[in-house]
Short mmCIF file of N, CA and C and ligand atoms in Angstrom, two decimals:
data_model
loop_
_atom_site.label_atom_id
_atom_site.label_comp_id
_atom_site.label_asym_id
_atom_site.label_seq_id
_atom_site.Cartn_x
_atom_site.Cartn_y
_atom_site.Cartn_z
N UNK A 1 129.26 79.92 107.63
CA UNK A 1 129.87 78.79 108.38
C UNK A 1 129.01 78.46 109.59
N UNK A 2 129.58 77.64 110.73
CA UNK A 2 128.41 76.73 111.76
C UNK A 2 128.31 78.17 112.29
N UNK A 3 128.98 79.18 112.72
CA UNK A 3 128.89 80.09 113.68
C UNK A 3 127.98 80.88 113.00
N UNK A 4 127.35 80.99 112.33
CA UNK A 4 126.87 82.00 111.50
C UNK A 4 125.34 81.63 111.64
N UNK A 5 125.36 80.18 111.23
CA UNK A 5 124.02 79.16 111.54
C UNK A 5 123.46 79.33 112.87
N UNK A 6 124.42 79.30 114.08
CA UNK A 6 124.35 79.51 115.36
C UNK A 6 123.59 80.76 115.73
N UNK A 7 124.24 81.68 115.20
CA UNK A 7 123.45 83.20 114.76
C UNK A 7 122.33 83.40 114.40
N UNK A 8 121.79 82.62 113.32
CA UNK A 8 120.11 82.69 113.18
C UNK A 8 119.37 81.84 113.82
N UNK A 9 120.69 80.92 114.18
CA UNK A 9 119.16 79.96 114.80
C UNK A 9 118.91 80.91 116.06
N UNK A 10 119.56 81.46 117.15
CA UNK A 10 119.51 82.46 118.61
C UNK A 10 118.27 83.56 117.54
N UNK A 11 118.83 83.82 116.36
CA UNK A 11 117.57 85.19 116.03
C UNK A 11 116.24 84.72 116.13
N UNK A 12 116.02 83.41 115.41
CA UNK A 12 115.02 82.88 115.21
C UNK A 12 114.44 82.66 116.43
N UNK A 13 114.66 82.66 117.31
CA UNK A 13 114.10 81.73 118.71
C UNK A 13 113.71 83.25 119.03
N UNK A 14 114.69 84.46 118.94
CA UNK A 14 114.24 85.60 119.41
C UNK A 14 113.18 85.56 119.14
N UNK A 15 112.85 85.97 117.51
CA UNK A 15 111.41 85.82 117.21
C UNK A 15 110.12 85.59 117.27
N UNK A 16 110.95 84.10 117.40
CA UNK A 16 109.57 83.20 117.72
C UNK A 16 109.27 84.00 118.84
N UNK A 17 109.98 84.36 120.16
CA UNK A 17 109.13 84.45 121.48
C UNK A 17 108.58 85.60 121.41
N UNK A 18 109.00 87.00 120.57
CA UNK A 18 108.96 87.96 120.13
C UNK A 18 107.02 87.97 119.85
N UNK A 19 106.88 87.34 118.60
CA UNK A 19 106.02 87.01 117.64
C UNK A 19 104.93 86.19 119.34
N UNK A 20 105.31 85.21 119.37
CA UNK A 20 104.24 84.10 120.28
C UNK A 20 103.32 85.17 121.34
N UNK A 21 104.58 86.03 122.09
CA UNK A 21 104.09 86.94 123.19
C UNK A 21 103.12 88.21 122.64
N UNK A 22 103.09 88.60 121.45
CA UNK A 22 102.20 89.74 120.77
C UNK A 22 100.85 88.61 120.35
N UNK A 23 101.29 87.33 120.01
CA UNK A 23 99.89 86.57 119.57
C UNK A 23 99.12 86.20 121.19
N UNK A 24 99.91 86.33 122.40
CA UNK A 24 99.03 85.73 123.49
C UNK A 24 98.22 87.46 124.12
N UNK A 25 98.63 88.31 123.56
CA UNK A 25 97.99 89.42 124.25
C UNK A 25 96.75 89.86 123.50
N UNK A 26 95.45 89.47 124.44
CA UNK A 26 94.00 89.76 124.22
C UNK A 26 93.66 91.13 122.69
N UNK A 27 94.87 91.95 123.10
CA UNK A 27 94.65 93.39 122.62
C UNK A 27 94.61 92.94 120.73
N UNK A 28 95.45 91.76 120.26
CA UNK A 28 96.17 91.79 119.12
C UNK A 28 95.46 90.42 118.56
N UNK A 29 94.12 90.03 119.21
CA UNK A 29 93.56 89.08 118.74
C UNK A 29 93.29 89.33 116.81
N UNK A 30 92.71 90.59 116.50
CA UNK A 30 92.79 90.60 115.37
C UNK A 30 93.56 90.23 114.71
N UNK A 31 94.35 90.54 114.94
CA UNK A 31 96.06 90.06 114.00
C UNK A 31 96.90 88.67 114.21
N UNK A 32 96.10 87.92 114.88
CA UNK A 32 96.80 86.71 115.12
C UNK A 32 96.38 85.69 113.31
N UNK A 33 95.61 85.98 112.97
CA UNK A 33 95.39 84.92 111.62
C UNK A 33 95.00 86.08 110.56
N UNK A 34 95.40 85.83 109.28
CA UNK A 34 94.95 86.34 108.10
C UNK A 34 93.33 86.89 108.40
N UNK A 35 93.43 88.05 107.55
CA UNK A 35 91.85 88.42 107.24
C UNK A 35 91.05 87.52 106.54
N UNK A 36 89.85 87.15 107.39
CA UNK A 36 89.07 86.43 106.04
C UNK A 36 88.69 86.80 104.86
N UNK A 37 89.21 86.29 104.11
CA UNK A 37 88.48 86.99 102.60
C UNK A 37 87.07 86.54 102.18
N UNK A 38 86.99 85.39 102.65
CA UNK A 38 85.28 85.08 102.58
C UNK A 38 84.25 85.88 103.13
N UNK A 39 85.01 86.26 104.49
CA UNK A 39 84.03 87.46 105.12
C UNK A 39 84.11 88.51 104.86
N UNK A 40 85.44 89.55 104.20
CA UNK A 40 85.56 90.86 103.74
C UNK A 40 86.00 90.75 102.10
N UNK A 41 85.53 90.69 101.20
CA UNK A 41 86.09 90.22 99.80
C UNK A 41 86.89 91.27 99.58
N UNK A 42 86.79 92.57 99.92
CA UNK A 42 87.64 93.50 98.84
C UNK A 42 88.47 93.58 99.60
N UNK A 43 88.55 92.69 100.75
CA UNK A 43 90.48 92.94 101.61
C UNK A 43 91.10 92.98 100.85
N UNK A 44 91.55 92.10 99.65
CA UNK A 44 92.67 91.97 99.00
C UNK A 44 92.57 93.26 97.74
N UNK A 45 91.73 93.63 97.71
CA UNK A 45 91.48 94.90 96.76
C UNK A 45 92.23 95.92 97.33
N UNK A 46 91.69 96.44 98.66
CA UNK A 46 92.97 97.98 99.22
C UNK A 46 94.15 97.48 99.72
N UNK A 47 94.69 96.06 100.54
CA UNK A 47 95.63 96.04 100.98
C UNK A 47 96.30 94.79 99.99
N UNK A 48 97.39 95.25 99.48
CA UNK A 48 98.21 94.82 98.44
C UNK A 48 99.50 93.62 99.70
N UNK A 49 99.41 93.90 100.84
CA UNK A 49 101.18 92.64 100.89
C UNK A 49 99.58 92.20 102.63
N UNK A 50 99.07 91.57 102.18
CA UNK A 50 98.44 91.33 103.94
C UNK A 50 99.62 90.66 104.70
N UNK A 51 99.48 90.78 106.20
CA UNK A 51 100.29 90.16 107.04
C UNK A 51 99.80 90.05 108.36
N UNK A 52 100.04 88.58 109.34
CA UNK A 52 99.19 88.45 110.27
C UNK A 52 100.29 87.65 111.19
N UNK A 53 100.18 87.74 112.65
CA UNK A 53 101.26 86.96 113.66
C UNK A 53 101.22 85.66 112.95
N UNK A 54 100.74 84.82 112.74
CA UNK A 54 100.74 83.59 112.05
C UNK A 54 101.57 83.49 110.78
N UNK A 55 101.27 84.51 110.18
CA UNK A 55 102.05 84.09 108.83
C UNK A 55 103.60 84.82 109.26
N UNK A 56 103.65 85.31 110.62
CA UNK A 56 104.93 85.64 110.93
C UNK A 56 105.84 84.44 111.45
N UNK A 57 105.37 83.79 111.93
CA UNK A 57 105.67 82.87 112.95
C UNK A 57 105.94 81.84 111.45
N UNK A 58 105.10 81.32 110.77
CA UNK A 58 105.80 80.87 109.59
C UNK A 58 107.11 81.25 108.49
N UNK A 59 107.01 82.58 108.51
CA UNK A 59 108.21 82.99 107.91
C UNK A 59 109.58 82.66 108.55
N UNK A 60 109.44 82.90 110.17
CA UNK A 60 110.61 82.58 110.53
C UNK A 60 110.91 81.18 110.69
N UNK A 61 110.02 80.51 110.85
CA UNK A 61 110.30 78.81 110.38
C UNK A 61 110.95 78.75 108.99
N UNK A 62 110.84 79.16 108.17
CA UNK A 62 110.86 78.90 106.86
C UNK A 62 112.09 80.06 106.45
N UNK A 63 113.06 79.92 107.28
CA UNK A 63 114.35 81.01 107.45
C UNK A 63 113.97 82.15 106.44
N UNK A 64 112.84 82.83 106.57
CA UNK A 64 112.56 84.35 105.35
C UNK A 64 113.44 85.26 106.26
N UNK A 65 113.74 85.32 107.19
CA UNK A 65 114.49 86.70 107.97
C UNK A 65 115.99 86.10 108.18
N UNK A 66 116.94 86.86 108.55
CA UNK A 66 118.21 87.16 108.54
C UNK A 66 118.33 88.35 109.19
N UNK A 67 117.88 89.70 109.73
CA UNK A 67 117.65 90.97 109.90
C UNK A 67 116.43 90.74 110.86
N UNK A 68 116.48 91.40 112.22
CA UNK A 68 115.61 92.21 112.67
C UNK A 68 114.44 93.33 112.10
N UNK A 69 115.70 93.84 111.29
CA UNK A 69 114.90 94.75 110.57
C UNK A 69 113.78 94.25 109.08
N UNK A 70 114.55 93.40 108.63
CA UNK A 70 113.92 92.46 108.03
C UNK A 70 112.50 91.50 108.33
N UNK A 71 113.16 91.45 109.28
CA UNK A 71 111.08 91.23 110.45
C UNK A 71 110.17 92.34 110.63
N UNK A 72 110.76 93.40 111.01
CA UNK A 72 110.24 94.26 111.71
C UNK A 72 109.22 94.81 109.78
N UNK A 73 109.95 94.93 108.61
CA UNK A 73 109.61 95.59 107.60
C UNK A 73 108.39 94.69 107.60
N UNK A 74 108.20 92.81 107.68
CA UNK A 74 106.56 92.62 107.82
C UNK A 74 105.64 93.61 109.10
N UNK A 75 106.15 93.04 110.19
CA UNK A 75 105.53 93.31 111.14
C UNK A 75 105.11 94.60 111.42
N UNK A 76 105.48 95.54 110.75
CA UNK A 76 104.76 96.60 110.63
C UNK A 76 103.90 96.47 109.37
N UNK A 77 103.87 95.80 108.52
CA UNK A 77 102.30 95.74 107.76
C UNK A 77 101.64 95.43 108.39
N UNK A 78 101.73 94.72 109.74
CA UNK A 78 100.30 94.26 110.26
C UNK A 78 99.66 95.60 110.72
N UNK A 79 100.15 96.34 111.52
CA UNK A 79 99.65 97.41 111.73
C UNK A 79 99.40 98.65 111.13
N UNK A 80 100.37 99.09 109.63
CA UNK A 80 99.79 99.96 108.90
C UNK A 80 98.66 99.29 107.92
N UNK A 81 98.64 98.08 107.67
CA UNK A 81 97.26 97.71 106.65
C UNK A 81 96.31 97.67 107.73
N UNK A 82 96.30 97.60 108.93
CA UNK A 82 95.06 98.13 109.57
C UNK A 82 94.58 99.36 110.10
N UNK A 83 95.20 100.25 109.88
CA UNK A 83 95.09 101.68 109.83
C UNK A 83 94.82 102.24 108.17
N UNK A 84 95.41 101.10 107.24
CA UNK A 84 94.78 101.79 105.60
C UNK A 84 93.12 101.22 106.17
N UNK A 85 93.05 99.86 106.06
CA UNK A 85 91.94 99.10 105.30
C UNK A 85 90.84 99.92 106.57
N UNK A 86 90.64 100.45 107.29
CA UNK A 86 89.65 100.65 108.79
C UNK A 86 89.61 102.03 109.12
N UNK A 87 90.23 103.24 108.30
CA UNK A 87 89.77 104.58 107.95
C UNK A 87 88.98 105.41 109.02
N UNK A 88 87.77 104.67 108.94
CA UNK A 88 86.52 105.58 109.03
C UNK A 88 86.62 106.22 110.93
N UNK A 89 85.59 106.91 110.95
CA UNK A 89 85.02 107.44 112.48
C UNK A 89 84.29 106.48 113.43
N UNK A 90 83.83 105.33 112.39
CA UNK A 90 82.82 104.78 113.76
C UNK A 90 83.89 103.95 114.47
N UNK A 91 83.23 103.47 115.49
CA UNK A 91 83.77 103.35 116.46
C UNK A 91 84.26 101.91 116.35
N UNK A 92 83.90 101.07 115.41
CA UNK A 92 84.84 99.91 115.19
C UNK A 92 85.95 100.15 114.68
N UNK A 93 86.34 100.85 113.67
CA UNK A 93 87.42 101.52 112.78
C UNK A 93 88.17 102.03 113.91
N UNK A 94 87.61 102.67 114.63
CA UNK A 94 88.67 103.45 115.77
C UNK A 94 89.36 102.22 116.33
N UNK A 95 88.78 101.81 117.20
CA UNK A 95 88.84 100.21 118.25
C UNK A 95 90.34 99.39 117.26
N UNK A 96 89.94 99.03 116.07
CA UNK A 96 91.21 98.36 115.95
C UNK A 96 92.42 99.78 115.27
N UNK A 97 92.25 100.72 115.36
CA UNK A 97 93.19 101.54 115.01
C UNK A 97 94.08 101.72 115.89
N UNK A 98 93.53 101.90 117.70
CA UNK A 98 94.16 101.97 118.37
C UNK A 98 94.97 100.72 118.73
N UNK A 99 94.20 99.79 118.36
CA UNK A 99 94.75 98.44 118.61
C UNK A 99 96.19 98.26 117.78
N UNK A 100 96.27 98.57 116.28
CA UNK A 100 97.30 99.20 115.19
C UNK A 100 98.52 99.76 115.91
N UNK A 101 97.84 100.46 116.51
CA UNK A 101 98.82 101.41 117.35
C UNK A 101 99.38 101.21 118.36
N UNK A 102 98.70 100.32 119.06
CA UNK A 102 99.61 99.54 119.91
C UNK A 102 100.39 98.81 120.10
N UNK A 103 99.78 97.57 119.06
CA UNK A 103 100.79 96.59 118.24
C UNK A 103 102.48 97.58 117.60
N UNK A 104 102.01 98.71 117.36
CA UNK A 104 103.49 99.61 116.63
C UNK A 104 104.21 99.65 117.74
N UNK A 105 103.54 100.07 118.71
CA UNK A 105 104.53 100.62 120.17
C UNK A 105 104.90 99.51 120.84
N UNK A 106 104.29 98.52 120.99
CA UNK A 106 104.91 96.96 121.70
C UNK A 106 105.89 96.53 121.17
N UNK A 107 105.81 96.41 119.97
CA UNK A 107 107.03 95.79 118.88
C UNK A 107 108.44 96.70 119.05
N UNK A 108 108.17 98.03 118.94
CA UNK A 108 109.21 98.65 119.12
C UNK A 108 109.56 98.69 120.79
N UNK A 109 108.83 98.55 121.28
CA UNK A 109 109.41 98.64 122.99
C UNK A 109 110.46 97.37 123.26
N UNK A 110 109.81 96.01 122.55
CA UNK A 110 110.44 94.89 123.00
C UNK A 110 111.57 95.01 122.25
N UNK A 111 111.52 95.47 121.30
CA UNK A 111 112.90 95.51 120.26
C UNK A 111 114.45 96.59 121.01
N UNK A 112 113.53 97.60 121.21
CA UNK A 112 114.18 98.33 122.05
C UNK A 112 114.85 97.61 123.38
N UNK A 113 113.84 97.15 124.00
CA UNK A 113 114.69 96.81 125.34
C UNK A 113 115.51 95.25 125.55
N UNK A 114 115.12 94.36 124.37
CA UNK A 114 115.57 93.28 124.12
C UNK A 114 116.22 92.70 123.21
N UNK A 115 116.74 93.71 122.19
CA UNK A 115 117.53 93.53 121.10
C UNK A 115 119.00 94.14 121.75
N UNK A 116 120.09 93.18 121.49
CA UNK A 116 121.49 93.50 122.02
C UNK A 116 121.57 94.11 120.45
N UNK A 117 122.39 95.14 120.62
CA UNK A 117 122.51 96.34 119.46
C UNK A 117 123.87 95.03 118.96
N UNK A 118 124.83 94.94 119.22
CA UNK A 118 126.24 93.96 119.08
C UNK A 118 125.35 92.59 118.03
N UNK A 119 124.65 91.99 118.51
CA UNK A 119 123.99 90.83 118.14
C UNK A 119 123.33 90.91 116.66
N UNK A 120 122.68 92.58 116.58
CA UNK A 120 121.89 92.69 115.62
C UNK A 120 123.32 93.01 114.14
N UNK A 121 123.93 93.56 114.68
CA UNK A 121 125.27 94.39 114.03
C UNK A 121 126.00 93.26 113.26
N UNK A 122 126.00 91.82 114.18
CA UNK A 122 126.41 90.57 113.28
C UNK A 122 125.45 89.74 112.34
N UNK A 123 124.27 90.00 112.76
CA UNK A 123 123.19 89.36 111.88
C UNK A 123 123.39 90.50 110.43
N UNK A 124 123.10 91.87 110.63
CA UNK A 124 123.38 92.22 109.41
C UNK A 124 124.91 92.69 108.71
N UNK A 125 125.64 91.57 109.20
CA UNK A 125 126.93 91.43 108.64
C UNK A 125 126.70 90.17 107.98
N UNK A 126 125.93 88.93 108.38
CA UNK A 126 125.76 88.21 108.05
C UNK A 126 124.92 88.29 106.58
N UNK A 127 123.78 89.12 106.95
CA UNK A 127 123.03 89.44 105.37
C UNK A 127 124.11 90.67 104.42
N UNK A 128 124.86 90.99 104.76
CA UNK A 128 125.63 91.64 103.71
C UNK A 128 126.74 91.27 102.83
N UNK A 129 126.96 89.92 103.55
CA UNK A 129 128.19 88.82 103.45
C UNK A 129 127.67 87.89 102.33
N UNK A 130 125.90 87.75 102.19
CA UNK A 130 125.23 87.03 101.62
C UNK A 130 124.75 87.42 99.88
C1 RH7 B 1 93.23 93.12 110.97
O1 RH7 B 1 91.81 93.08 110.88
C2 RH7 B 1 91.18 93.95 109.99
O2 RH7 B 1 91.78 94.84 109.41
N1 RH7 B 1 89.88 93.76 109.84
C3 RH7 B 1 89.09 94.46 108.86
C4 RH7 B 1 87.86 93.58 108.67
C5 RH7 B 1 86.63 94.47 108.61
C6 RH7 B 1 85.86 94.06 109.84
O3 RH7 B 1 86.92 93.69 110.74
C7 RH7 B 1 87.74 92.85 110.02
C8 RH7 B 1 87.14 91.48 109.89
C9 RH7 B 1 85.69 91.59 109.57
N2 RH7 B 1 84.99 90.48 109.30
C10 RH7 B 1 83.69 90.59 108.97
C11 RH7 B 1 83.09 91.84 108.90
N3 RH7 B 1 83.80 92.94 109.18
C12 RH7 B 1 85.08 92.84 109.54
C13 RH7 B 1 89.12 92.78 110.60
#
């Protein structure tokens, strides 16, 4: 019903600012657009679901979430497919690993300190209703 609509549209906006504020921080430049595949061909060979702030920011336009958690299950591919696909010791591999790793801990900090637990509890009443 409208109240329910009301409900995702407030999630969605969460999001968006959620999503916008991880794409304006220097640290997460990698992850703001898809990997090139022209420039790395076998990306799509080791990492099977890619995911990038951009194609996040589209999903939630395109109502794919209902769930926090439901976001959060992309938004952590961004950072474990860059900890699969970047492995190695040298020191570029490291550089965006930690970067991986930061992106994990930001996401969960903001979620943590800016997710009303009550708010989230009706959104997934809403996807269970569905
Ligand atoms: C999220 O970003 C990544 O996982 N990567 C891995 C790729 C390997 C390396 O860095 C990336 C882009 C790139 N382009 C040209 C040559 N080498 C590279 C970014």
């Amino acid at each position: 019903e409208e109240q329910e609509e009301d409900v995702l549209r407030e999630l969605r906006l969460f999001l968006r600012n959620v999503t916008e504020r991880l794409a304006l921080d220097r640290r997460f430049k990698a992850f703001t657009k898809p990997v090139d595949i022209e420039e790395v061909p076998d990306y799509l060979i080791v990492i099977k679901k890619p995911m990038d702030l951009s194609t996040l920011l589209t999903n939630i336009d395109e109502h794919k979430y209902v769930t926090v958690s439901e976001f959060m299950s992309d938004a952590d591919l961004i950072w474990q497919n860059a900890l699969e696909y970047n492995p190695d010791s040298d020191p570029m591999d490291r550089h965006i690993r930690h970067r991986a790793c930061a992106l994990k801990d930001t996401v969960r900090a903001i979620i943590r300190d800016e997710l009303d637990e009550d708010f989230d509890r009706v959104c997934e009443e809403i996807k269970e209703s569905r």
